[in-house]
Short mmCIF file of C-alpha atoms in Angstrom, two decimals:
data_model
loop_
_atom_site.label_atom_id
_atom_site.label_comp_id
_atom_site.label_asym_id
_atom_site.label_seq_id
_atom_site.Cartn_x
_atom_site.Cartn_y
_atom_site.Cartn_z
CA MET H 247 51.23 7.91 9.10
CA LYS H 248 49.33 10.28 6.81
CA LYS H 249 48.69 7.40 4.45
CA GLN H 250 47.33 5.29 7.32
CA ILE H 251 45.10 8.14 8.49
CA GLY H 252 43.89 8.65 4.94
CA SER H 253 43.08 4.95 4.61
CA LEU H 254 41.26 4.94 7.94
CA GLY H 255 39.33 8.03 6.87
CA SER H 256 38.30 6.32 3.64
CA ILE H 257 37.13 3.26 5.57
CA LEU H 258 35.08 5.38 7.98
CA ILE H 259 33.55 7.34 5.09
CA GLY H 260 32.70 4.04 3.39
CA ILE H 261 31.03 2.73 6.56
CA ALA H 262 29.07 5.97 6.91
CA MET H 263 27.89 5.82 3.29
CA ALA H 264 26.89 2.17 3.69
CA THR H 265 24.95 2.99 6.84
CA VAL H 266 23.10 5.85 5.11
CA GLY H 267 22.26 3.55 2.21
CA LEU H 268 20.95 0.84 4.51
CA THR H 269 18.81 3.19 6.55
CA GLY H 270 17.45 4.65 3.31
CA GLN H 271 16.54 1.17 2.06
CA ALA H 272 14.85 0.45 5.38
CA GLN H 273 12.18 3.02 4.53
CA ALA H 274 10.21 0.62 2.34
CA ILE H 275 8.44 -2.67 2.92
CA SER H 276 6.24 -4.76 0.62
CA PHE H 277 3.44 -7.21 1.38
CA THR H 278 2.08 -9.77 -1.05
CA ALA H 279 -0.69 -12.36 -0.94
CA THR H 280 -2.31 -15.00 -3.11
CA ASN H 281 -5.09 -17.54 -2.76
CA GLY H 282 -3.07 -19.94 -4.89
CA THR H 283 -5.41 -19.75 -7.87
CA ASN H 284 -6.88 -16.58 -9.36
CA LEU H 285 -6.27 -13.86 -6.74
CA SER H 286 -3.02 -12.10 -5.90
CA ALA H 287 -2.13 -8.58 -4.77
CA SER H 288 0.65 -6.44 -3.35
CA ALA H 289 0.91 -3.38 -1.12
CA ASP H 290 4.17 -1.43 -1.13
CA PHE H 291 4.67 0.95 1.80
CA GLN H 292 7.37 3.64 1.51
CA LEU H 293 8.11 6.25 4.16
CA SER H 294 9.72 9.58 3.26
CA GLY H 295 9.71 12.21 5.98
CA THR H 296 6.10 12.57 7.10
CA THR H 297 4.62 11.00 3.95
CA LEU H 298 3.70 7.33 3.75
CA THR H 299 3.14 6.15 0.18
CA VAL H 300 1.08 3.01 -0.38
CA VAL H 301 1.00 1.41 -3.83
CA LEU H 302 -1.89 -1.06 -4.05
CA THR H 303 -1.74 -3.42 -7.03
CA ASN H 304 -3.86 -6.29 -8.30
CA THR H 305 -1.02 -8.51 -9.50
CA SER H 306 -3.09 -11.47 -10.69
CA ALA H 307 -2.66 -12.69 -14.25
CA ALA H 308 -6.14 -14.26 -14.15
CA ASP H 309 -9.24 -12.88 -15.83
CA VAL H 310 -11.78 -10.97 -13.70
CA LEU H 311 -15.10 -12.74 -14.24
CA VAL H 312 -17.25 -11.70 -11.26
CA PRO H 313 -17.29 -8.85 -8.70
CA ALA H 314 -15.58 -11.07 -6.12
CA ASP H 315 -12.46 -10.96 -8.34
CA VAL H 316 -12.17 -7.15 -8.00
CA LEU H 317 -9.66 -5.84 -5.42
CA THR H 318 -11.44 -3.19 -3.35
CA ALA H 319 -9.45 -2.69 -0.13
CA VAL H 320 -6.30 -3.29 1.85
CA PHE H 321 -6.52 -3.53 5.63
CA PHE H 322 -3.63 -3.17 8.08
CA SER H 323 -2.59 -2.04 11.54
CA SER H 324 0.32 0.17 12.60
CA ASN H 325 1.46 2.55 15.29
CA GLY H 326 1.39 6.33 14.86
CA THR H 327 -1.36 8.59 13.54
CA LEU H 328 -2.11 8.73 9.80
CA THR H 329 -4.50 10.89 7.78
CA SER H 330 -5.58 10.87 4.12
CA GLY H 331 -3.29 12.50 1.57
CA THR H 332 -3.82 11.77 -2.13
CA ALA H 333 -4.99 8.95 -4.42
CA ILE H 334 -3.85 8.81 -8.05
CA LEU H 335 -3.44 6.19 -10.74
CA THR H 336 -0.07 4.47 -10.60
CA ALA H 337 2.03 5.07 -13.73
CA GLY H 338 0.92 2.65 -16.44
CA SER H 339 -2.56 2.16 -14.93
CA ALA H 340 -5.82 3.47 -16.36
CA VAL H 341 -9.54 3.84 -15.72
CA VAL H 342 -11.72 1.55 -17.85
CA PHE H 343 -15.43 1.91 -18.69
CA ASP H 344 -15.28 5.64 -17.82
CA ALA H 345 -13.47 8.79 -18.90
CA ALA H 346 -9.88 9.25 -17.78
CA PRO H 347 -9.83 11.35 -14.59
CA VAL H 348 -8.02 14.69 -14.69
CA GLY H 349 -4.46 14.22 -13.48
CA GLY H 350 -5.19 10.58 -12.72
CA VAL H 351 -6.89 11.64 -9.48
CA VAL H 352 -9.26 8.95 -8.16
CA GLY H 353 -9.42 10.14 -4.56
CA GLY H 354 -13.14 10.85 -4.72
CA GLU H 355 -13.73 7.11 -5.03
CA TRP H 356 -11.48 5.89 -2.19
CA ALA H 357 -11.28 6.29 1.57
CA TYR H 358 -8.74 5.83 4.34
CA LEU H 359 -9.92 5.34 7.90
CA SER H 360 -8.32 4.42 11.22
CA GLY H 361 -9.93 3.12 14.38
CA LEU H 362 -11.75 0.38 12.47
CA ALA H 363 -13.68 -2.29 14.36
CA GLY H 364 -14.67 -5.52 12.64
CA ALA H 365 -12.08 -5.49 9.85
CA PRO H 366 -10.36 -8.75 8.83
CA LEU H 367 -7.60 -9.99 11.18
CA GLY H 368 -8.55 -7.26 13.64
CA ALA H 369 -6.91 -4.59 11.47
CA THR H 370 -7.49 -1.05 12.71
CA GLN H 371 -6.85 0.82 9.45
CA GLY H 372 -7.87 0.44 5.85
CA ILE H 373 -7.95 1.94 2.37
CA GLY H 374 -11.02 0.98 0.37
CA SER H 375 -13.24 1.77 -2.61
CA ALA H 376 -16.21 -0.13 -1.17
CA GLY H 377 -17.92 0.78 2.09
CA PHE H 378 -18.02 -2.62 3.87
CA ALA H 379 -20.05 -0.84 6.59
CA LEU H 380 -16.66 0.46 7.76
CA PHE H 381 -15.97 3.54 5.61
CA ASP H 382 -18.41 6.45 5.86
CA GLY H 383 -17.37 8.14 2.62
CA ALA H 384 -14.45 9.12 0.42
CA THR H 385 -11.69 10.85 2.37
CA PHE H 386 -9.08 11.48 -0.32
CA PRO H 387 -9.27 14.71 -2.35
CA GLY H 388 -11.00 14.39 -5.70
CA ALA H 389 -14.33 14.46 -7.49
CA ASP H 390 -16.98 11.79 -7.11
CA LEU H 391 -16.32 10.20 -10.48
CA ASP H 392 -19.26 7.80 -10.49
CA PRO H 393 -22.33 8.84 -8.45
CA PRO H 394 -24.00 8.02 -6.11
CA ALA H 395 -21.69 9.24 -3.39
CA ALA H 396 -18.58 7.14 -2.81
CA VAL H 397 -17.46 4.97 -1.25
CA ASN H 398 -20.11 2.52 -2.32
CA GLY H 399 -20.21 -0.63 -4.43
CA MET H 400 -17.39 -2.03 -6.52
CA ASN H 401 -16.92 0.99 -8.79
CA TYR H 402 -13.30 2.10 -9.12
CA GLY H 403 -12.09 -1.14 -7.61
CA ILE H 404 -8.91 -2.59 -9.09
CA LEU H 405 -8.95 -5.17 -11.88
CA SER H 406 -6.19 -7.71 -12.36
CA ALA H 407 -3.21 -7.15 -14.63
CA GLY H 408 -4.41 -10.07 -16.75
CA ASP H 409 -8.08 -9.11 -17.03
CA ASN H 410 -9.82 -9.47 -20.38
CA LEU H 411 -12.29 -6.57 -20.38
CA ALA H 412 -14.60 -8.40 -22.80
CA THR H 413 -15.20 -11.48 -20.63
CA GLY H 414 -17.10 -11.97 -17.39
CA ASN H 415 -20.55 -11.05 -16.14
CA ALA H 416 -22.18 -7.66 -16.76
CA PRO H 417 -20.99 -5.92 -13.55
CA VAL H 418 -17.35 -6.37 -14.60
CA THR H 419 -17.66 -5.86 -18.36
CA GLY H 420 -19.08 -2.37 -18.62
CA ASP H 421 -21.71 -1.73 -15.96
CA ASN H 422 -19.15 -0.18 -13.60
CA PRO H 423 -15.92 1.79 -14.02
CA PHE H 424 -12.73 0.20 -12.71
CA ILE H 425 -9.00 0.76 -12.45
CA LYS H 426 -6.50 -1.46 -14.20
CA ASN H 427 -4.43 -2.31 -12.24
CA SER H 428 -2.85 -0.11 -9.50
CA VAL H 429 -3.46 2.99 -7.36
CA THR H 430 -0.88 5.05 -5.45
CA PHE H 431 -2.01 6.60 -2.17
CA THR H 432 -0.25 8.96 0.19
CA LEU H 433 -0.99 9.19 3.90
CA ASN H 434 0.20 11.96 6.18
CA VAL H 435 2.18 10.88 9.24
CA ASP H 436 1.68 12.95 12.39
CA PRO H 437 5.24 13.96 13.39
CA ASN H 438 4.15 14.17 17.03
CA ASN H 439 3.41 10.43 17.13
CA VAL H 440 5.89 7.62 16.58
CA PHE H 441 5.36 5.71 13.32
CA SER H 442 7.54 2.91 11.97
CA LEU H 443 7.22 0.66 8.94
CA SER H 444 8.14 -2.31 11.11
CA SER H 445 4.91 -1.83 13.06
CA ILE H 446 2.73 -2.58 10.01
CA ASN H 447 0.91 -5.88 10.52
CA ASN H 448 -2.44 -7.65 10.02
CA VAL H 449 -2.24 -6.84 6.30
CA SER H 450 -4.93 -8.40 4.12
CA PHE H 451 -6.49 -7.75 0.72
CA GLN H 452 -10.26 -7.58 0.34
CA TYR H 453 -12.25 -8.35 -2.80
CA GLY H 454 -15.84 -7.61 -3.79
CA THR H 455 -18.21 -5.47 -1.73
CA ALA H 456 -18.73 -7.50 1.45
CA LEU H 457 -16.38 -8.82 4.12
CA ASP H 458 -17.64 -12.38 3.57
CA GLU H 459 -16.22 -12.28 0.04
CA PRO H 460 -12.58 -13.30 -0.62
CA ASN H 461 -9.95 -11.87 1.71
CA ILE H 462 -6.35 -13.01 1.41
CA ARG H 463 -3.80 -12.54 4.16
CA SER H 464 -0.45 -11.00 3.34
CA VAL H 465 3.11 -11.57 4.49
CA PRO H 466 6.13 -9.28 4.01
CA GLU H 467 8.25 -10.12 1.00
CA PRO H 468 11.53 -11.76 2.16
CA ALA H 469 13.66 -9.18 0.32
CA SER H 470 11.94 -6.24 2.00
CA MET H 471 12.33 -7.88 5.42
CA LEU H 472 16.05 -8.35 4.76
CA LEU H 473 16.39 -4.69 3.81
CA LEU H 474 14.45 -3.62 6.89
CA GLY H 475 16.64 -5.79 9.11
CA ALA H 476 19.81 -4.55 7.44
CA GLY H 477 18.68 -0.97 7.88
CA LEU H 478 18.00 -1.47 11.58
CA ALA H 479 21.40 -3.14 11.94
CA GLY H 480 22.99 -0.17 10.18
CA ILE H 481 21.34 2.21 12.62
CA GLY H 482 22.66 0.14 15.52
CA ILE H 483 26.22 0.23 14.16
CA TRP H 484 26.05 3.99 13.67
CA ARG H 485 24.72 4.56 17.19
CA ARG H 486 27.43 2.41 18.77
CA LYS H 487 30.15 4.25 16.87
CA ALA H 488 28.66 7.64 17.73
CA ALA H 489 28.59 6.75 21.43
CA ARG H 490 32.34 6.08 21.54
#
């Protein structure tokens, strides 16, 4: 009998550990997009407590030749209330055509805003380095690295992973500073308002400095959707067992 109880206990512990693992995995979701030729990008959202981390990456292997090839914003919608946290270079990324910022902080060149009207796909939130007549000014902590006051123009937009810095027109080969090729943002989640990763939708990636320039719509990566679904299933199993 003791052996049977011990075995049952091991099984229950295993189920509990699996459920914890699944719910932990459910705290991240990735969106990717491509125009099928020279533009591609990703946005990875990870929730930990009341901090939402967003890693925005220009994943294209193509050369950046004109300003319309520069990734300058990600737009999305979600539930809950979010506010600006931090903006720093993702590990392995760097500023080009300007001095390296202290601590990798580029917040003075980027903005987060909610309550948007007129954004692509009807998105209500966005993170951008260009104004688009949507962002009033930089909202992340950090110095204005390239006056005039941010956010304005394409400066500190994100170049592709495959960009050749020596090729392209003047605006993308030295006239403006850029980031190659990823920025990590944090947003603060109001604990008094419900926020869930599964509510994120209307995700799109904006290029250039105007909304009539390229914008590519994103979809969740299949793997992240499977993890999210598995995590929700794990929560359901745990709740049913707890109710018995």
